[in-house]
Short mmCIF file of N, CA and C and ligand atoms in Angstrom, two decimals:
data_model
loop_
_atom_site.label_atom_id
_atom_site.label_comp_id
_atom_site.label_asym_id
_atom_site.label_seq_id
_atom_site.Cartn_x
_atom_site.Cartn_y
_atom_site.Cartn_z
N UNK A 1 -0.56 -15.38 -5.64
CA UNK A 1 -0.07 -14.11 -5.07
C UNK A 1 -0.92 -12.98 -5.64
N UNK A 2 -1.73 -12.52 -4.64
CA UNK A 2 -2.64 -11.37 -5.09
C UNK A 2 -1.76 -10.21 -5.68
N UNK A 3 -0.93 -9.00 -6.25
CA UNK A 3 -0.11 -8.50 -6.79
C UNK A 3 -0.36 -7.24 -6.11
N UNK A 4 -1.74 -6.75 -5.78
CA UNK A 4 -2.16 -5.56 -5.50
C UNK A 4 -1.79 -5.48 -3.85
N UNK A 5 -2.19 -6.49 -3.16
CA UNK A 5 -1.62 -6.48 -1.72
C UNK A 5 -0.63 -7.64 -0.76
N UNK A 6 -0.28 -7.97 -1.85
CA UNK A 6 0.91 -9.11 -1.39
C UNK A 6 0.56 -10.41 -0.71
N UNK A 7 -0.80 -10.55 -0.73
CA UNK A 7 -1.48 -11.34 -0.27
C UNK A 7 -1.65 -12.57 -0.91
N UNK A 8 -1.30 -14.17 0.15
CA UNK A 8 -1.52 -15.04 -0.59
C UNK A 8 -2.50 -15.79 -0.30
N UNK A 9 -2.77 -16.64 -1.77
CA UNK A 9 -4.28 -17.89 -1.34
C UNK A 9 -3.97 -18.63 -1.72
N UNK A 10 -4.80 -19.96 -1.47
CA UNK A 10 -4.44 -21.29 -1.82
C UNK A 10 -4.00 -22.29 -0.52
N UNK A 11 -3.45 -23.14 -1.40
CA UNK A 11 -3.41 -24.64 0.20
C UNK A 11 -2.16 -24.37 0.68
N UNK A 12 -1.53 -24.78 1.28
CA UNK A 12 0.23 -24.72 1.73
C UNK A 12 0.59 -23.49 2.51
N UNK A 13 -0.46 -23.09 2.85
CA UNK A 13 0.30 -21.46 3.07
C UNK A 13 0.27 -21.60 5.02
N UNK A 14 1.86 -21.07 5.02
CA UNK A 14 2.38 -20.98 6.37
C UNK A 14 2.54 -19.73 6.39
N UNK A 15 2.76 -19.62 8.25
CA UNK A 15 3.16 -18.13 8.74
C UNK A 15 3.74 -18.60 9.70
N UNK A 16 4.98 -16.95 9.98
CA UNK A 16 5.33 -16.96 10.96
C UNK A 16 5.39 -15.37 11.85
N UNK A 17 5.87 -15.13 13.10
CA UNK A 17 6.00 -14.21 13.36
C UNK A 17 7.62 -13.91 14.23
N UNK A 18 7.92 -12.96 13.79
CA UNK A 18 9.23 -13.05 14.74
C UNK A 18 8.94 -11.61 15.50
N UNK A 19 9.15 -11.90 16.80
CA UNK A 19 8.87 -11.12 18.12
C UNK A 19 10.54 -10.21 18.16
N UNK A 20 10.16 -9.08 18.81
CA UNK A 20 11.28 -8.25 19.17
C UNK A 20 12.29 -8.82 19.85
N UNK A 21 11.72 -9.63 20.79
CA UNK A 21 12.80 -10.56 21.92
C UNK A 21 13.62 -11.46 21.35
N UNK A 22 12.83 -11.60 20.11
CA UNK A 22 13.69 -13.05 19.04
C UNK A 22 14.48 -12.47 18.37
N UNK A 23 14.80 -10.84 17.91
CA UNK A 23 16.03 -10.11 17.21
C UNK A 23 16.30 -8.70 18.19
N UNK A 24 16.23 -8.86 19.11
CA UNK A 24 16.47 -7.38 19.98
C UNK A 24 18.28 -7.51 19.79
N UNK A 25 19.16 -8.93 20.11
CA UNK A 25 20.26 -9.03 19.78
C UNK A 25 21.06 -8.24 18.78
N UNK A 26 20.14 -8.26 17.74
CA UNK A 26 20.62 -7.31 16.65
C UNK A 26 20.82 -6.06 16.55
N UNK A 27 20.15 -5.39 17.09
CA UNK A 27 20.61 -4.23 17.30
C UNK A 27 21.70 -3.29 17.96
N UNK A 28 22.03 -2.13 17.08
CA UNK A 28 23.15 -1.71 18.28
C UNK A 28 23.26 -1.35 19.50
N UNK A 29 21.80 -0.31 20.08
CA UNK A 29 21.80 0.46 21.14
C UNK A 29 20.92 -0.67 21.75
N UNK A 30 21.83 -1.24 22.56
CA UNK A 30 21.64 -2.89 23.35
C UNK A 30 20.41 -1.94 24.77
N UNK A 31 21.08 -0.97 25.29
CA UNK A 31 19.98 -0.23 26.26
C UNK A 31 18.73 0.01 25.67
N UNK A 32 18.64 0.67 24.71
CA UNK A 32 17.48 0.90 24.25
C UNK A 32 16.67 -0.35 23.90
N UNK A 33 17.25 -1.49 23.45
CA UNK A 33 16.72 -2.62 22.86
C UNK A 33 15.97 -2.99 24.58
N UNK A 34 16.72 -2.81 25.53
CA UNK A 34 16.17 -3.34 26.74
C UNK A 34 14.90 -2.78 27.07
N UNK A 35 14.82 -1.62 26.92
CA UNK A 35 13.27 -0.86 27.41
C UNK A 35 12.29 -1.13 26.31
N UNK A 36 12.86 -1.68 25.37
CA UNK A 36 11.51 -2.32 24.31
C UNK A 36 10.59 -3.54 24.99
N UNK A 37 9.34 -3.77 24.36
CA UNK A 37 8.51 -4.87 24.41
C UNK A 37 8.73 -5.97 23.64
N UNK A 38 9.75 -6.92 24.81
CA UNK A 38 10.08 -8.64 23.65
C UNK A 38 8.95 -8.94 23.04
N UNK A 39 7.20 -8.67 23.13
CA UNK A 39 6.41 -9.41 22.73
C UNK A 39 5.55 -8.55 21.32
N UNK A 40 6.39 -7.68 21.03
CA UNK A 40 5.72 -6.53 20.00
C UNK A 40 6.29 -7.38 18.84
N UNK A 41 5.29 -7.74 17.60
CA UNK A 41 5.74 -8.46 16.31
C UNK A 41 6.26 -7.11 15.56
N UNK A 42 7.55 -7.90 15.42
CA UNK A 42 8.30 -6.57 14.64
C UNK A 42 7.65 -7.01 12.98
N UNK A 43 7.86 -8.59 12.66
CA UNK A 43 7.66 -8.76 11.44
C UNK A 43 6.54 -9.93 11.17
N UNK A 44 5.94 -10.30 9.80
CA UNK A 44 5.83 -11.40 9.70
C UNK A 44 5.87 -12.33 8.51
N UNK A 45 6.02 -13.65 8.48
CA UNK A 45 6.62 -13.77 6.91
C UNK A 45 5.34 -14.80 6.52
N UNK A 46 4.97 -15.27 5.44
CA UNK A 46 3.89 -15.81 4.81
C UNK A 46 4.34 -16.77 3.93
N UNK A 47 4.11 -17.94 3.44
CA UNK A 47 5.10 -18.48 2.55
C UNK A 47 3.84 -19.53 1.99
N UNK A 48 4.27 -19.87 0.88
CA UNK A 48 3.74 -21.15 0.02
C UNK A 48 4.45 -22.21 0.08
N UNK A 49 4.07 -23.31 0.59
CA UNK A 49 5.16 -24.55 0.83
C UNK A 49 4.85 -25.82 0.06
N UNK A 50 4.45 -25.63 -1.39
CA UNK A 50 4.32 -27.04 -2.05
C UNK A 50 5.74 -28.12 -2.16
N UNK A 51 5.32 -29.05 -2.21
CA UNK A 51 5.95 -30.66 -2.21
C UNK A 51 7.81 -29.66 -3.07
N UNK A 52 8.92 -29.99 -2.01
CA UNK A 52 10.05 -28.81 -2.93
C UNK A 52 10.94 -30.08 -3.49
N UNK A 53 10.62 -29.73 -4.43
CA UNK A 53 11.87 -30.62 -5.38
C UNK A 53 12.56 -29.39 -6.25
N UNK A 54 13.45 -30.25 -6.83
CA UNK A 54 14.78 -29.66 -7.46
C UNK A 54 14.22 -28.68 -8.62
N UNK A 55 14.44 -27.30 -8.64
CA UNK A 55 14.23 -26.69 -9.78
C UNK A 55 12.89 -25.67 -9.09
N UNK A 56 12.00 -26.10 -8.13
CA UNK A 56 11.04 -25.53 -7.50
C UNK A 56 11.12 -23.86 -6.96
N UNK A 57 10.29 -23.18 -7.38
CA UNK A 57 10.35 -21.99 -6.38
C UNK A 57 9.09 -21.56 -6.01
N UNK A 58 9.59 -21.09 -4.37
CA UNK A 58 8.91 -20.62 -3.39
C UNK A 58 8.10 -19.01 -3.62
N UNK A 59 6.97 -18.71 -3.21
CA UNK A 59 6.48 -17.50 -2.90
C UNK A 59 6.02 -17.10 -1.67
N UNK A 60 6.36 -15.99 -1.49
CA UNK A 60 6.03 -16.16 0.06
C UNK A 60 5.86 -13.80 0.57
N UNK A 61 5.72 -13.69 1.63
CA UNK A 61 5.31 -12.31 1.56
C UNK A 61 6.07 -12.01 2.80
N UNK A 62 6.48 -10.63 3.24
CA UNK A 62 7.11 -10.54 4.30
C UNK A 62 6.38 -8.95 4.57
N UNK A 63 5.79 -8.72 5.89
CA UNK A 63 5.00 -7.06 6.52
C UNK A 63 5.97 -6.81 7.60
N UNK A 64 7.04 -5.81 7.30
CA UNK A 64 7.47 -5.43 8.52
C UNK A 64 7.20 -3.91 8.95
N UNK A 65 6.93 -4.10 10.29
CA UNK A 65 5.82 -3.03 11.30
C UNK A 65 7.29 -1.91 10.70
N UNK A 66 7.02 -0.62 11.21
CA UNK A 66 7.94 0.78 11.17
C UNK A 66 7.75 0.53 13.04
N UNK A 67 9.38 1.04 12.98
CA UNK A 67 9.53 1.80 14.21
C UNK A 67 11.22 1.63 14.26
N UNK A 68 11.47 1.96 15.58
CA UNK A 68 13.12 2.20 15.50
C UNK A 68 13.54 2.04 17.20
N UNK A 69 14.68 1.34 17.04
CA UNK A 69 15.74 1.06 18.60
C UNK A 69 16.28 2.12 18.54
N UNK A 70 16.03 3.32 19.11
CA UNK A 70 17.12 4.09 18.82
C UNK A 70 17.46 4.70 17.79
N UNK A 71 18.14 4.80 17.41
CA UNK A 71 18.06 5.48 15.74
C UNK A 71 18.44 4.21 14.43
N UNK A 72 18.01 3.28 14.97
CA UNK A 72 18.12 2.36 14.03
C UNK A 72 16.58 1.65 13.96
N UNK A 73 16.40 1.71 12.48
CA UNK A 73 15.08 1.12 12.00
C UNK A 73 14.88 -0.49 12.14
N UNK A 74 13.63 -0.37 12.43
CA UNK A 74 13.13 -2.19 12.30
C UNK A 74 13.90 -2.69 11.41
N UNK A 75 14.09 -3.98 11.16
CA UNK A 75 14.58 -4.81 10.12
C UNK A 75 14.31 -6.10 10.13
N UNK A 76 14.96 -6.97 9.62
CA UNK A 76 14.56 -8.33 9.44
C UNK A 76 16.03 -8.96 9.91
N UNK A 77 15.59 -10.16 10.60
CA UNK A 77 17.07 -10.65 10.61
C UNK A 77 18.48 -11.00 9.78
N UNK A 78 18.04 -10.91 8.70
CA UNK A 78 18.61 -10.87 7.75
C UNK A 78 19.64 -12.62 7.17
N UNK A 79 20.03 -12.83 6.48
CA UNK A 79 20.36 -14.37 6.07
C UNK A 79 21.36 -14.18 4.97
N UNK A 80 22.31 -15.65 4.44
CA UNK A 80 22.57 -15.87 3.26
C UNK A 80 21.90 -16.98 3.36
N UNK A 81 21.91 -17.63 2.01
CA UNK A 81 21.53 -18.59 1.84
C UNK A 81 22.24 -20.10 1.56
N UNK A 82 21.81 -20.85 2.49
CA UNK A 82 22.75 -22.09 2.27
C UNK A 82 23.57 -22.01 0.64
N UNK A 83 22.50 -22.85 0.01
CA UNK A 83 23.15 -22.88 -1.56
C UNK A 83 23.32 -21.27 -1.75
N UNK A 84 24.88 -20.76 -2.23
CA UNK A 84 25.30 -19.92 -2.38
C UNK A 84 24.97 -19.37 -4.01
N UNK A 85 24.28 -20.05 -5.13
CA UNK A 85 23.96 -20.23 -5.83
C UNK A 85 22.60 -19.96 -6.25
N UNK A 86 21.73 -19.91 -5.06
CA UNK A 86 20.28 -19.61 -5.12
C UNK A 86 19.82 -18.54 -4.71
N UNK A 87 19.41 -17.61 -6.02
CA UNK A 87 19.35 -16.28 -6.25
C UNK A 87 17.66 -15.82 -5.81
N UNK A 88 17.21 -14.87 -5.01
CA UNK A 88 16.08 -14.21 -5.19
C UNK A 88 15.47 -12.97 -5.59
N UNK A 89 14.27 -12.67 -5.95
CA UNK A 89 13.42 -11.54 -6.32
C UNK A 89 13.03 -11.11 -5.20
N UNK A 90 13.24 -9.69 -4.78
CA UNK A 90 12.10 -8.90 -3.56
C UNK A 90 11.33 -7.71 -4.70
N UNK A 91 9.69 -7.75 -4.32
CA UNK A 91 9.51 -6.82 -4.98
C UNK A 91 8.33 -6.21 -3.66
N UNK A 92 8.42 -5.27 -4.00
CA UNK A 92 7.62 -3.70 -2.70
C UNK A 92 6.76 -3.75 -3.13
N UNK A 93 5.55 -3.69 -2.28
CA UNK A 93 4.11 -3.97 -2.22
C UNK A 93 3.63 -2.55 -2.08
N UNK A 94 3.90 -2.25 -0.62
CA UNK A 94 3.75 -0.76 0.24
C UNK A 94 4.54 -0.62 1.09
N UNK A 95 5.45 0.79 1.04
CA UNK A 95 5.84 1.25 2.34
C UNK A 95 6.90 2.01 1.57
N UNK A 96 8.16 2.10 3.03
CA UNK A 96 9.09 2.26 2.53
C UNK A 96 10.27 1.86 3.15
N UNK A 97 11.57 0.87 2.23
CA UNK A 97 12.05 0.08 2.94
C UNK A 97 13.76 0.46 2.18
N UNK A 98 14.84 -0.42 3.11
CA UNK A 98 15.98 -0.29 2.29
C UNK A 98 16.10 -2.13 2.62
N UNK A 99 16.72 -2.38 1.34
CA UNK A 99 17.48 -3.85 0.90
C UNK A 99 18.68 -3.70 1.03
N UNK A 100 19.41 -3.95 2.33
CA UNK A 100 20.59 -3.97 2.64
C UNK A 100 21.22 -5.29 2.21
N UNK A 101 22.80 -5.54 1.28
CA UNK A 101 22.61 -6.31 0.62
C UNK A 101 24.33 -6.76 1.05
N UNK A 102 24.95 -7.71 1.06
CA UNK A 102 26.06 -7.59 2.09
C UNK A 102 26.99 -9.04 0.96
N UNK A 103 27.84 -8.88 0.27
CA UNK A 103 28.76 -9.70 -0.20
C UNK A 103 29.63 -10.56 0.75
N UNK A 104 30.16 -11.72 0.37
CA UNK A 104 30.82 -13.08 1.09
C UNK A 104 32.39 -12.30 1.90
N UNK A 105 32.49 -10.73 1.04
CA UNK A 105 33.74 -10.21 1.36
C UNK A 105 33.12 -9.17 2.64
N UNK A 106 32.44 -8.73 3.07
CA UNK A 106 31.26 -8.36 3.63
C UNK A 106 30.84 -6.84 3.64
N UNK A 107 31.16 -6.53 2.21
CA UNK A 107 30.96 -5.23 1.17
C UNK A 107 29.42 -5.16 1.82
N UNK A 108 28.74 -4.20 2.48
CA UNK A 108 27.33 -3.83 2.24
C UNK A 108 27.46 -2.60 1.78
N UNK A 109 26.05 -2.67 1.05
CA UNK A 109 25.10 -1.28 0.23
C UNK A 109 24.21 -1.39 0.37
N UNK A 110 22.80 -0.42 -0.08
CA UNK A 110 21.33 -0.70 -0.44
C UNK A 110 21.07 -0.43 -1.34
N UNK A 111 19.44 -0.78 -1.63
CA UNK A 111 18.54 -0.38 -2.34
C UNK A 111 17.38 0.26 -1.74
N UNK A 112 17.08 1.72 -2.63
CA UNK A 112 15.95 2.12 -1.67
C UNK A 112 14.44 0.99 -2.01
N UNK A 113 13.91 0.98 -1.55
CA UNK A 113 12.38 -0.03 -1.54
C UNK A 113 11.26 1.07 -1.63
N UNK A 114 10.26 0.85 -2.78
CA UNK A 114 9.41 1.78 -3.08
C UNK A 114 8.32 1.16 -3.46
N UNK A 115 6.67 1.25 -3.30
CA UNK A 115 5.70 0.34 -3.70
C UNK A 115 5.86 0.22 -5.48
N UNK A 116 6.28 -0.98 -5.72
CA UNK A 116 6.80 -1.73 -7.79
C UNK A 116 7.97 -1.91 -7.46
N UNK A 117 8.62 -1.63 -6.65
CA UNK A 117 10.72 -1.88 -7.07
C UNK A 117 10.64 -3.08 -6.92
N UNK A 118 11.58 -3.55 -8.41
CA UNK A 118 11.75 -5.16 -7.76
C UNK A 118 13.07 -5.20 -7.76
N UNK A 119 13.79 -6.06 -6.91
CA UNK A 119 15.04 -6.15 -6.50
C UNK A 119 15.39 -7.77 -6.57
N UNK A 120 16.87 -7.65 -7.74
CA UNK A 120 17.70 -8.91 -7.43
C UNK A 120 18.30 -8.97 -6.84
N UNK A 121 18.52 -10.04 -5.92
CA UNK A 121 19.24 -10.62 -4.90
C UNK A 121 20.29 -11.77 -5.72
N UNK A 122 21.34 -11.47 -5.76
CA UNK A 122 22.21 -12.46 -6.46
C UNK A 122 22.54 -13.65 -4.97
N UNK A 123 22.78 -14.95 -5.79
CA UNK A 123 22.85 -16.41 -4.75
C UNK A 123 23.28 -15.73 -3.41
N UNK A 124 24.92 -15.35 -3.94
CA UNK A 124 25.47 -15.05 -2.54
C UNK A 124 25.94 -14.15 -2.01
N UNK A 125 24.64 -13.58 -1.65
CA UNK A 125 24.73 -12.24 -1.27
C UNK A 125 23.56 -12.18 0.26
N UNK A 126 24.53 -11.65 1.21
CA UNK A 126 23.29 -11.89 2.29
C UNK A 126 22.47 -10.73 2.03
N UNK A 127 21.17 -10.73 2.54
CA UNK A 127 20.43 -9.74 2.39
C UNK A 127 18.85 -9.50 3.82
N UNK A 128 18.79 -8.59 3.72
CA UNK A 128 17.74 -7.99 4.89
C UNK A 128 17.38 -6.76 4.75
N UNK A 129 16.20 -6.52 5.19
CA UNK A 129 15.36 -5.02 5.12
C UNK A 129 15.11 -4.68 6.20
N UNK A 130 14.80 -3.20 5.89
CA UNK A 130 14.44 -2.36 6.65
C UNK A 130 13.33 -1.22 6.15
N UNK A 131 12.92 -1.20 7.60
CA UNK A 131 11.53 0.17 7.53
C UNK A 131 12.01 1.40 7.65
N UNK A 132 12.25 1.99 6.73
CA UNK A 132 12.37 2.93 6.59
C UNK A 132 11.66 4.40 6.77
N UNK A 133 10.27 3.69 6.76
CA UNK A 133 8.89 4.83 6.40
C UNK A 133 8.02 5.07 7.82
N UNK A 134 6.64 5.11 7.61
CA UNK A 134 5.76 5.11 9.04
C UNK A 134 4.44 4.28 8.96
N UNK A 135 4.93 3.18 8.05
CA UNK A 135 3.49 2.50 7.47
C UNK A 135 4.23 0.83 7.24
N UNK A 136 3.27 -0.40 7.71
CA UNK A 136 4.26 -1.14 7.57
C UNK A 136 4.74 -1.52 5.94
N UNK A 137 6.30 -2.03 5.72
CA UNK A 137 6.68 -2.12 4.81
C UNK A 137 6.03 -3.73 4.03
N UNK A 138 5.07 -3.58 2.92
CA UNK A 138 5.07 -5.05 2.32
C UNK A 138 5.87 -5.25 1.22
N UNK A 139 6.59 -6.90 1.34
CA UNK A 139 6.79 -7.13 -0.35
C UNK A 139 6.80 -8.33 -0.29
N UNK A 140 6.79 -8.70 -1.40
CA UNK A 140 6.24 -10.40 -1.93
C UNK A 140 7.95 -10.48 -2.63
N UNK A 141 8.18 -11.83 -2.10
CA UNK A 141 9.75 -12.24 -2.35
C UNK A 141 9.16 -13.66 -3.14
N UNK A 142 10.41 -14.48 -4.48
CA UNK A 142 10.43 -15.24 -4.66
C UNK A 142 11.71 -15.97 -4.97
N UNK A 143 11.70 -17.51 -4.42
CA UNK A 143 13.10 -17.84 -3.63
C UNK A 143 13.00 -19.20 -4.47
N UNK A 144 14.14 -19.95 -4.58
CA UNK A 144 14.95 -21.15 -4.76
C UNK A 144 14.15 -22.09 -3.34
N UNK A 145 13.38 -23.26 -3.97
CA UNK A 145 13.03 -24.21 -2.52
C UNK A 145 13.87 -24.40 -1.87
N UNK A 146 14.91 -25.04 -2.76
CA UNK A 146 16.20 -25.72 -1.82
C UNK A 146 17.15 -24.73 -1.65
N UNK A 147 17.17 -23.26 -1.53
CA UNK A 147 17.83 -22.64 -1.26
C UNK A 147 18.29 -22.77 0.15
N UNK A 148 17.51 -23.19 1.06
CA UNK A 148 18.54 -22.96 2.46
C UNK A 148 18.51 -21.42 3.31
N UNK A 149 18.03 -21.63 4.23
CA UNK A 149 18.98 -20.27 5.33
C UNK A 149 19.93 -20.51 6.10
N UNK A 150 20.63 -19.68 5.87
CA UNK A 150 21.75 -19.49 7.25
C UNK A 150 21.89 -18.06 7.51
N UNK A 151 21.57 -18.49 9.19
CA UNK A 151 21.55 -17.24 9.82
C UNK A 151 22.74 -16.76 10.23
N UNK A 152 23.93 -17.80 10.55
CA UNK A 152 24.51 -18.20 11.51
C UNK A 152 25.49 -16.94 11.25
N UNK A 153 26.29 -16.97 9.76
CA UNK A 153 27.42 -15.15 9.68
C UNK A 153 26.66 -13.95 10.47
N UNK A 154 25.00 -13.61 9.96
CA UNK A 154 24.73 -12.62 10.37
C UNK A 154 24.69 -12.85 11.98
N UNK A 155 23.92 -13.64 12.65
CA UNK A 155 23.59 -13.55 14.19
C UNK A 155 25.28 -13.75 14.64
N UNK A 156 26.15 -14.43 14.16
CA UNK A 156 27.43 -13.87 14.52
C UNK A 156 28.05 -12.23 14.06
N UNK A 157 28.51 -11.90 13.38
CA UNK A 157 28.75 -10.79 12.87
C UNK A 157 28.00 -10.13 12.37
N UNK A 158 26.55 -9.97 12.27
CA UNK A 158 26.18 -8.39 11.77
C UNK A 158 26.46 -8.43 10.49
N UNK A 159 25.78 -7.11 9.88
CA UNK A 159 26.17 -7.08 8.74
C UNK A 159 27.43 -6.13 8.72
N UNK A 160 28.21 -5.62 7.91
CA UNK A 160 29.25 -4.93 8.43
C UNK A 160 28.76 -3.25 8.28
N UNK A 161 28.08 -2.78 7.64
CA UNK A 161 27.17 -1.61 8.15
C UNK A 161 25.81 -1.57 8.40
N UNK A 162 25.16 -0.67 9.30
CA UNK A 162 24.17 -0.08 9.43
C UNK A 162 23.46 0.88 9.12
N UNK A 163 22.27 0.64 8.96
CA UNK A 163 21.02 1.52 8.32
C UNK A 163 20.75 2.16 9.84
N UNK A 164 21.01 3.59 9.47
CA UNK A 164 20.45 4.51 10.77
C UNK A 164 19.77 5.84 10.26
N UNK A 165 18.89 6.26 11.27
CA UNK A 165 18.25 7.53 10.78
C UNK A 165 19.34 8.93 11.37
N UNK A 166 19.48 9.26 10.21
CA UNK A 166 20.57 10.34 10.25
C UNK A 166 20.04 11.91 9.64
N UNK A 167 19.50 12.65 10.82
CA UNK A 167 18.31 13.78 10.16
C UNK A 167 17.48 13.54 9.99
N UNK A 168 17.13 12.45 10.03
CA UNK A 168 15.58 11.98 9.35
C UNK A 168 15.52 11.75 8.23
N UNK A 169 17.08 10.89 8.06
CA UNK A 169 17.19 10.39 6.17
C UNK A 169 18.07 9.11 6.91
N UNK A 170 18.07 8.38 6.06
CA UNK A 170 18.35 6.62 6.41
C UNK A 170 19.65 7.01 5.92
N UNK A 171 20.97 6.61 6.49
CA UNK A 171 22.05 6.54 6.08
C UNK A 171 22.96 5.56 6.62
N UNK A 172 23.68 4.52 5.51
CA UNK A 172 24.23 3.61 5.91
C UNK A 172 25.24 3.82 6.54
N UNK A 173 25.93 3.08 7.74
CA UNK A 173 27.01 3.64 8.93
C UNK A 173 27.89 2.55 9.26
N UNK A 174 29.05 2.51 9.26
CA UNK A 174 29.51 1.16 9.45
C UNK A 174 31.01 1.05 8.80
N UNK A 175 31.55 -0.43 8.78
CA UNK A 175 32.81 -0.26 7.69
C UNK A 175 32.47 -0.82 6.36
N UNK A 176 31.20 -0.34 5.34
CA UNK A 176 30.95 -0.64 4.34
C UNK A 176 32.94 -0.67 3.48
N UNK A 177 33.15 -2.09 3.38
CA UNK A 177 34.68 -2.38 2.57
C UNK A 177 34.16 -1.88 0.83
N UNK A 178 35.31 -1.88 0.57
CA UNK A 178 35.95 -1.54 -0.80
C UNK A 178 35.87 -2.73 -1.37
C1 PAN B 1 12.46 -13.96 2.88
C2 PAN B 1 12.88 -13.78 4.35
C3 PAN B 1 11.91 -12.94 5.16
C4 PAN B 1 12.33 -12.80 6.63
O1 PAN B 1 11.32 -14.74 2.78
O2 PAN B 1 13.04 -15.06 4.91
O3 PAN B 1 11.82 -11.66 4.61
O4 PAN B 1 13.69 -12.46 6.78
P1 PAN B 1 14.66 -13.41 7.62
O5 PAN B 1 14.51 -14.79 7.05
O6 PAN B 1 16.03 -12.86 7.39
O7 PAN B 1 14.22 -13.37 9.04
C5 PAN B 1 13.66 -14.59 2.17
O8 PAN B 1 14.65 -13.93 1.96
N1 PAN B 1 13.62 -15.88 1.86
O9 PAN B 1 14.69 -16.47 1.30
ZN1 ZN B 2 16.39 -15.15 1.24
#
């Protein structure tokens, strides 16, 4: 993991890209999501995939583009993780992002994202970002192999608030619980 630009080298290294059409669902302003381009890469993720046995962890990088549905910023689809137990590191490369971070009770908050912040992600805690800024957001994440995704709470329910631009300041909106 290059440190200076989030960039990785070496053998194992996968990519992916997830297209607007593959999370337009997510968003609130479902009209607006319609006059978007399904084929614009909102994000993309980078990963190191050596042989995963027990105790192993992953490195991997995630660039998500800036822009906004409406008054809601790009983001990532966001996940918990199978093993509820398997905790990660996000740390900010460049940009500017929020770590929306969502408890099993489905308490969300953030963290603002700044190029050095590094951010814990406790096991079970779902979590996803957002672009906040006008430059795309990088950070290099490191994860539990056998941690697991599940998408399945968020692409059902959402997180229970939203990151929206409010004045032209990001403010979370929603029924953030007690
Ligand atoms: C990250 C995420 C990456 C993309 O590597 O997988 O940022 O977000 P989604 O997986 O929610 O689409 C991570 O959290 N790994 O565990
Ligand atoms: Zn994760």
């Amino acid at each position: 993991v290059n440190w200076h630009d989030g960039s990785l080298q070496g053998e194992h290294i996968s990519q992916s890209h997830k297209t607007f059409g593959q999370i337009a669902g997510l968003f609130q302003d479902q009209d607006a999501a319609r006059r978007m381009d399904a084929n614009t890469i909102v994000y993309t993720v980078q990963w190191v995939s050596p042989a995963a046995h027990e105790g192993a962890l992953l490195w991997g990088n995630t660039t998500l583009e800036p822009g906004r549905v409406a008054d809601e910023y790009f983001m990532t689809h966001g996940h918990f993780h199978q093993r509820r137990d398997r905790s990660e590191f996000y740390a900010t490369i460049s940009g500017e992002g929020a770590l929306l971070l969502m408890d099993e009770a489905r308490k969300t908050w953030f963290e603002p994202m700044t190029a050095g912040s590094l951010h814990y992600i406790a096991g079970n805690l779902a979590h996803r970002v957002a672009n906040v800024g006008n430059i795309p957001l990088r950070l290099v994440a490191c994860w539990h192999a056998d941690a697991g995704h599940d998408y399945s709470e968020i692409a059902k329910n959402g997180f229970s608030a939203r990151l929206l631009c409010r004045d032209g300041i990001p403010a979370l909106v929603g029924e953030a619980r007690e």
